[in-house]
CSV table of C-alpha atoms in Angstrom, one decimal:
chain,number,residue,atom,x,y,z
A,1053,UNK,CA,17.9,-14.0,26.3
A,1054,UNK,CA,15.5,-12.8,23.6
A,1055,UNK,CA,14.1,-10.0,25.4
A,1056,UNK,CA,10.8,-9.0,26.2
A,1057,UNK,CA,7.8,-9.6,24.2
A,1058,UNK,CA,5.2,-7.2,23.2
A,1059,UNK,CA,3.0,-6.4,26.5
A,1060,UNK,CA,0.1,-4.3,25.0
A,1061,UNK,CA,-1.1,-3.0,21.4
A,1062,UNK,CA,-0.6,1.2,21.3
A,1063,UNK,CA,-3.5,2.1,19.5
A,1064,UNK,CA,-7.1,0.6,20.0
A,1065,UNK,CA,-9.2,1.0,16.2
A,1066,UNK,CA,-12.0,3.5,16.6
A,1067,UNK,CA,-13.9,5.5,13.5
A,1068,UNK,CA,-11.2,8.0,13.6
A,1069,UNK,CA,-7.6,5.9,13.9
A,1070,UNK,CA,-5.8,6.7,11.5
A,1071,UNK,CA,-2.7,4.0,11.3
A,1072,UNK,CA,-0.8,6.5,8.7
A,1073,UNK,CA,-0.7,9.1,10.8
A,1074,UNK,CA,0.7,6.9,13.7
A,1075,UNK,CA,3.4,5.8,12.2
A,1076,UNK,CA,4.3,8.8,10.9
A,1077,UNK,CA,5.1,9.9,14.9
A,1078,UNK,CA,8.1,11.2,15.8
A,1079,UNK,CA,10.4,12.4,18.9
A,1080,UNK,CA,11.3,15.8,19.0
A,1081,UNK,CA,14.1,17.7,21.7
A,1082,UNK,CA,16.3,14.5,22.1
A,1083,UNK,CA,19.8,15.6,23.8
A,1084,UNK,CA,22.9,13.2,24.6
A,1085,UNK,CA,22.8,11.5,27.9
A,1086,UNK,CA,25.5,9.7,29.0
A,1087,UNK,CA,24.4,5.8,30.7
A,1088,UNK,CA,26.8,3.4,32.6
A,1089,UNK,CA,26.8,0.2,34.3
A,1090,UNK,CA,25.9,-0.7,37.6
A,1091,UNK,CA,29.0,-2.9,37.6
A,1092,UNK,CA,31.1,0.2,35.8
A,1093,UNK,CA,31.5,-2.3,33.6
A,1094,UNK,CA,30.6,-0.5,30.5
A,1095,UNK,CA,29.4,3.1,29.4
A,1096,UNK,CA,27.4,4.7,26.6
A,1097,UNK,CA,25.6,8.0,25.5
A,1098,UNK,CA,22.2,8.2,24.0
A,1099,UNK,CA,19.4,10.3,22.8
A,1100,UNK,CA,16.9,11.1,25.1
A,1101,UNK,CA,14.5,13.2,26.6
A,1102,UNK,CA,15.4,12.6,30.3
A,1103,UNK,CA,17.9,10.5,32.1
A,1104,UNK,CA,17.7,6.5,31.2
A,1105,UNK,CA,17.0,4.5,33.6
A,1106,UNK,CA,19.5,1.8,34.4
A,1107,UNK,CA,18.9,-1.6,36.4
A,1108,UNK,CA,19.5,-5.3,36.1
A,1109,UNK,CA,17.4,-8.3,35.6
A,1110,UNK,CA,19.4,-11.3,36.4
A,1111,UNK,CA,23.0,-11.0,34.3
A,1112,UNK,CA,21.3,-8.7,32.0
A,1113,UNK,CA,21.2,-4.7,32.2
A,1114,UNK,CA,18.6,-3.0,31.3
A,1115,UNK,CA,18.6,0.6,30.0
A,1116,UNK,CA,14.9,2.6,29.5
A,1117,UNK,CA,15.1,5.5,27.3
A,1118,UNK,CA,12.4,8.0,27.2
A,1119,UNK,CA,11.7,9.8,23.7
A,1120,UNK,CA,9.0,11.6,24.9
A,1121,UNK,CA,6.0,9.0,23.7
A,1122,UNK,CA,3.8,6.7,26.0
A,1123,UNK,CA,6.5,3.9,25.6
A,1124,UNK,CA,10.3,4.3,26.3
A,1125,UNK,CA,12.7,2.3,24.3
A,1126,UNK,CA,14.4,-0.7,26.1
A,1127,UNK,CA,18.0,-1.5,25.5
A,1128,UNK,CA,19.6,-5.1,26.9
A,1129,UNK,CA,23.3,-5.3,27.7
A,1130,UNK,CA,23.9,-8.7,28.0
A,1131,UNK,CA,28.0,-10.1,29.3
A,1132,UNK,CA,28.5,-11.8,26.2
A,1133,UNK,CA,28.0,-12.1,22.7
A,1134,UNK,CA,24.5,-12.6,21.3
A,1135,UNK,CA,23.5,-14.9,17.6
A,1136,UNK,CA,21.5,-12.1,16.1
A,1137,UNK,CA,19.3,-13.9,13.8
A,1138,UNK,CA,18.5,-16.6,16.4
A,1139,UNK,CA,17.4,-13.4,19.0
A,1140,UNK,CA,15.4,-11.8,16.9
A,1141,UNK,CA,14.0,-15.0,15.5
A,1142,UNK,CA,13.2,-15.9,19.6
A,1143,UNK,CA,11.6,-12.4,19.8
A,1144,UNK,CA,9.2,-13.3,17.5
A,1145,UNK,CA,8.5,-16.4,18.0
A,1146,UNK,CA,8.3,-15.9,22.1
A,1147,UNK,CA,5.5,-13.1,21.2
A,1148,UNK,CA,3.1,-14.5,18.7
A,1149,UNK,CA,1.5,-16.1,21.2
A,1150,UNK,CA,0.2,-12.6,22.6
A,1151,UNK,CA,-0.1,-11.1,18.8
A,1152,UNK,CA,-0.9,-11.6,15.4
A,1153,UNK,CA,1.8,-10.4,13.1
A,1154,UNK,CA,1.0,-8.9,10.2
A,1155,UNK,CA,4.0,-7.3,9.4
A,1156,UNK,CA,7.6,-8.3,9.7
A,1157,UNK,CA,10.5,-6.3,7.5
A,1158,UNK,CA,13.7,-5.6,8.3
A,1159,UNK,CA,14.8,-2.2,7.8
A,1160,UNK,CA,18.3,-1.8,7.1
A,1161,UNK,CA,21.8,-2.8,8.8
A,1162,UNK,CA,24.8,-0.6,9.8
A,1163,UNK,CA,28.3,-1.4,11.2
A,1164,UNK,CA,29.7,0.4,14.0
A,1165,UNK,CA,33.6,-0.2,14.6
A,1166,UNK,CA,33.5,-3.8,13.2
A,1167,UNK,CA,30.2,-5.4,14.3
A,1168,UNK,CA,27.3,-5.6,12.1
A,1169,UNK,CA,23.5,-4.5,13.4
A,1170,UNK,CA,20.8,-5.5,12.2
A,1171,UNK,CA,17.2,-3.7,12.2
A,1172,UNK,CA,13.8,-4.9,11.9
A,1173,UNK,CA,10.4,-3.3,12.0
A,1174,UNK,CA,7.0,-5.1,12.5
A,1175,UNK,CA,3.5,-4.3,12.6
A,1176,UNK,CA,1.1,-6.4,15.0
A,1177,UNK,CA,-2.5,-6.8,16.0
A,1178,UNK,CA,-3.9,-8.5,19.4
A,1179,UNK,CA,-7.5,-8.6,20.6
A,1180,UNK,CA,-8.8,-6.0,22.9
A,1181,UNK,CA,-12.0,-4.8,24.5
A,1182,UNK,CA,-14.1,-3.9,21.9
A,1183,UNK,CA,-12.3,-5.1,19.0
A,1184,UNK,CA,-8.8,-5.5,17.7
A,1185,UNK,CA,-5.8,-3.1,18.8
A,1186,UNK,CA,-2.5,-2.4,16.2
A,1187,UNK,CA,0.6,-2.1,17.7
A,1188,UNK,CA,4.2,-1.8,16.1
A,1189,UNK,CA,7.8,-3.0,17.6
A,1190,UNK,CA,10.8,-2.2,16.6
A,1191,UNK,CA,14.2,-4.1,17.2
A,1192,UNK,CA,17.9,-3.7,16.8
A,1193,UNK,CA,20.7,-6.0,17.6
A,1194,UNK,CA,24.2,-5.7,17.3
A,1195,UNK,CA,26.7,-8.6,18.7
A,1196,UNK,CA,30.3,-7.7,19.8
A,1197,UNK,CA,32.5,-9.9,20.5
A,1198,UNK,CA,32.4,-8.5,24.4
A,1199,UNK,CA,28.6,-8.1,24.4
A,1200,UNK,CA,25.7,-8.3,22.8
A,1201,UNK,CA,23.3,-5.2,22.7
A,1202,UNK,CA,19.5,-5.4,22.2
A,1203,UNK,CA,17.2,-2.8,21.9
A,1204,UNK,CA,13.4,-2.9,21.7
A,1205,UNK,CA,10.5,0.1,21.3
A,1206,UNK,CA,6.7,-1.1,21.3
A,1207,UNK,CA,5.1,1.4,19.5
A,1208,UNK,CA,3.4,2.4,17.0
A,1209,UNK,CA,5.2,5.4,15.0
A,1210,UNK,CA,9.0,6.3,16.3
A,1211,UNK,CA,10.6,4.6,13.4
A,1212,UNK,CA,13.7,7.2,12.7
A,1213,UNK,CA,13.8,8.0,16.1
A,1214,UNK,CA,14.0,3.9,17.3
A,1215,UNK,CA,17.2,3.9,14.5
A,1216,UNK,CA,18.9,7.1,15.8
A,1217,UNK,CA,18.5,5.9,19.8
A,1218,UNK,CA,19.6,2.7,19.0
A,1219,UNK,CA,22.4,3.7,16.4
A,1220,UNK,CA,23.5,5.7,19.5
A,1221,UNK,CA,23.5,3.4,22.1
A,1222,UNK,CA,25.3,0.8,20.2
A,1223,UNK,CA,28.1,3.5,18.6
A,1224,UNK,CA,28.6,5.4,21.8
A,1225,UNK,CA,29.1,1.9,23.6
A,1226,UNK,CA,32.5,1.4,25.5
A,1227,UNK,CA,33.2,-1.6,28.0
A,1228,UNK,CA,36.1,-1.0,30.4
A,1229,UNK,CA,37.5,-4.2,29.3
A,1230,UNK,CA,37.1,-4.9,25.6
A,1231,UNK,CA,37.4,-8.2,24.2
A,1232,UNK,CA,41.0,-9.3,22.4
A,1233,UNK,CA,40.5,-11.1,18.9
A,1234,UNK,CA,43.4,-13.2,17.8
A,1235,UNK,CA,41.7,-12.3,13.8
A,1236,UNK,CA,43.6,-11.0,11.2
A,1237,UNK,CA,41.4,-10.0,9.1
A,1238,UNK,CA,37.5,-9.3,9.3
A,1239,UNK,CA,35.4,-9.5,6.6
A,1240,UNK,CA,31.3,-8.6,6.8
A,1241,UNK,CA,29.4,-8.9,3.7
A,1242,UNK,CA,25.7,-8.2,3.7
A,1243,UNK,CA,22.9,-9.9,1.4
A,1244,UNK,CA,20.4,-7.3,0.5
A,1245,UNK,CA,17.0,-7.9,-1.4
A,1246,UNK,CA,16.5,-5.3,-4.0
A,1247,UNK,CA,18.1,-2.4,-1.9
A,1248,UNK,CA,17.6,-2.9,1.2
A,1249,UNK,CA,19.8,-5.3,3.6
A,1250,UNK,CA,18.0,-8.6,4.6
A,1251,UNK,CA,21.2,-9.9,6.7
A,1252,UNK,CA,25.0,-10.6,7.1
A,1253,UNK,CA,27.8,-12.3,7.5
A,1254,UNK,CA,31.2,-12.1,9.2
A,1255,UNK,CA,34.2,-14.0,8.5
A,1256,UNK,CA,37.3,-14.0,10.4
């Protein structure tokens, strides 16, 4: 259930790459589309260039985004709730056998209704014809209580445009049976590293 692993660098080094400049990329004429289940079993609207694509891959539905760039970004709606750290951790651990990370950061979190995300940006390098290739993939995960939501863009650039198209899909998200909590009280509390969130908690 972590999701799919990095497939292919974006950008092979040649005398004039310039990595600055390609992470610097980003989406331009995004307009709301709206995305359901196959099942009907949930809806969601995102930011897009064209319609998503929607299909299913065992239990899991996949939703493919296009921005507008050479890779669309790939959400996972999965029936039930997801551990956050242990999916991104499985991400990454899945995929360094294809690639060499050199960078892994996260990037921030944000709560939408009253389930944390998390965000996490990394920077990667596998071998190629000719030389090395750099790549860069992006992840956010949120876990409901009636889902868990994954979305993946491997790219290099896209950085503000990966947060608002996933920000989207996961605030937008409505299933047509949400999930009753016998909690009283909620509580998440996030541990940041000088000022930027490195992870959270939730108590009930």
């Amino acid at each position: 259930k972590a999701g799919p692993a990095p497939t292919a660098a974006s950008s092979a080094p040649a005398k004039e790459f310039d990595l600055e400049g390609e992470l610097k990329r980003e989406a331009t004429s995004l307009t709301e589309q709206s995305v359901e289940g196959a099942d009907h079993g949930w809806k969601t609207k995102v930011l897009a260039v064209a319609a998503p694509k929607v299909s299913m891959v065992e239990n899991v539905a996949l939703v493919e985004i296009p921005i507008g760039s050479d890779a669309a970004v790939r959400c996972q709606v999965f029936s039930e709730a997801l551990d956050p750290a242990g999916t991104l951790f499985g991400v990454f651990k899945a995929s360094s056998a294809k690639v060499e990370y050199r960078q892994i950061q996260p990037t921030g979190m944000q709560i939408f209704g009253n389930s944390p995300a998390a965000f996490v940006d990394a920077l990667y390098v596998t071998d190629a014809p000719g030389g090395k290739a750099a790549g860069g993939l992006k992840l956010a995960v949120l876990s409901r209580e009636d889902h868990g939501l994954l979305c993946i863009h491997d790219e290099l650039g896209f950085r503000e445009t990966f947060q608002k198209v996933s920000a989207a899909f996961f605030g937008r998200f409505q299933p047509a049976t949400p999930a009753k909590s016998n909690a009283t009280y909620r509580e998440v509390t996030a541990a940041k590293l000088d000022a930027v969130p490195v992870g959270f908690s939730v108590t009930e």
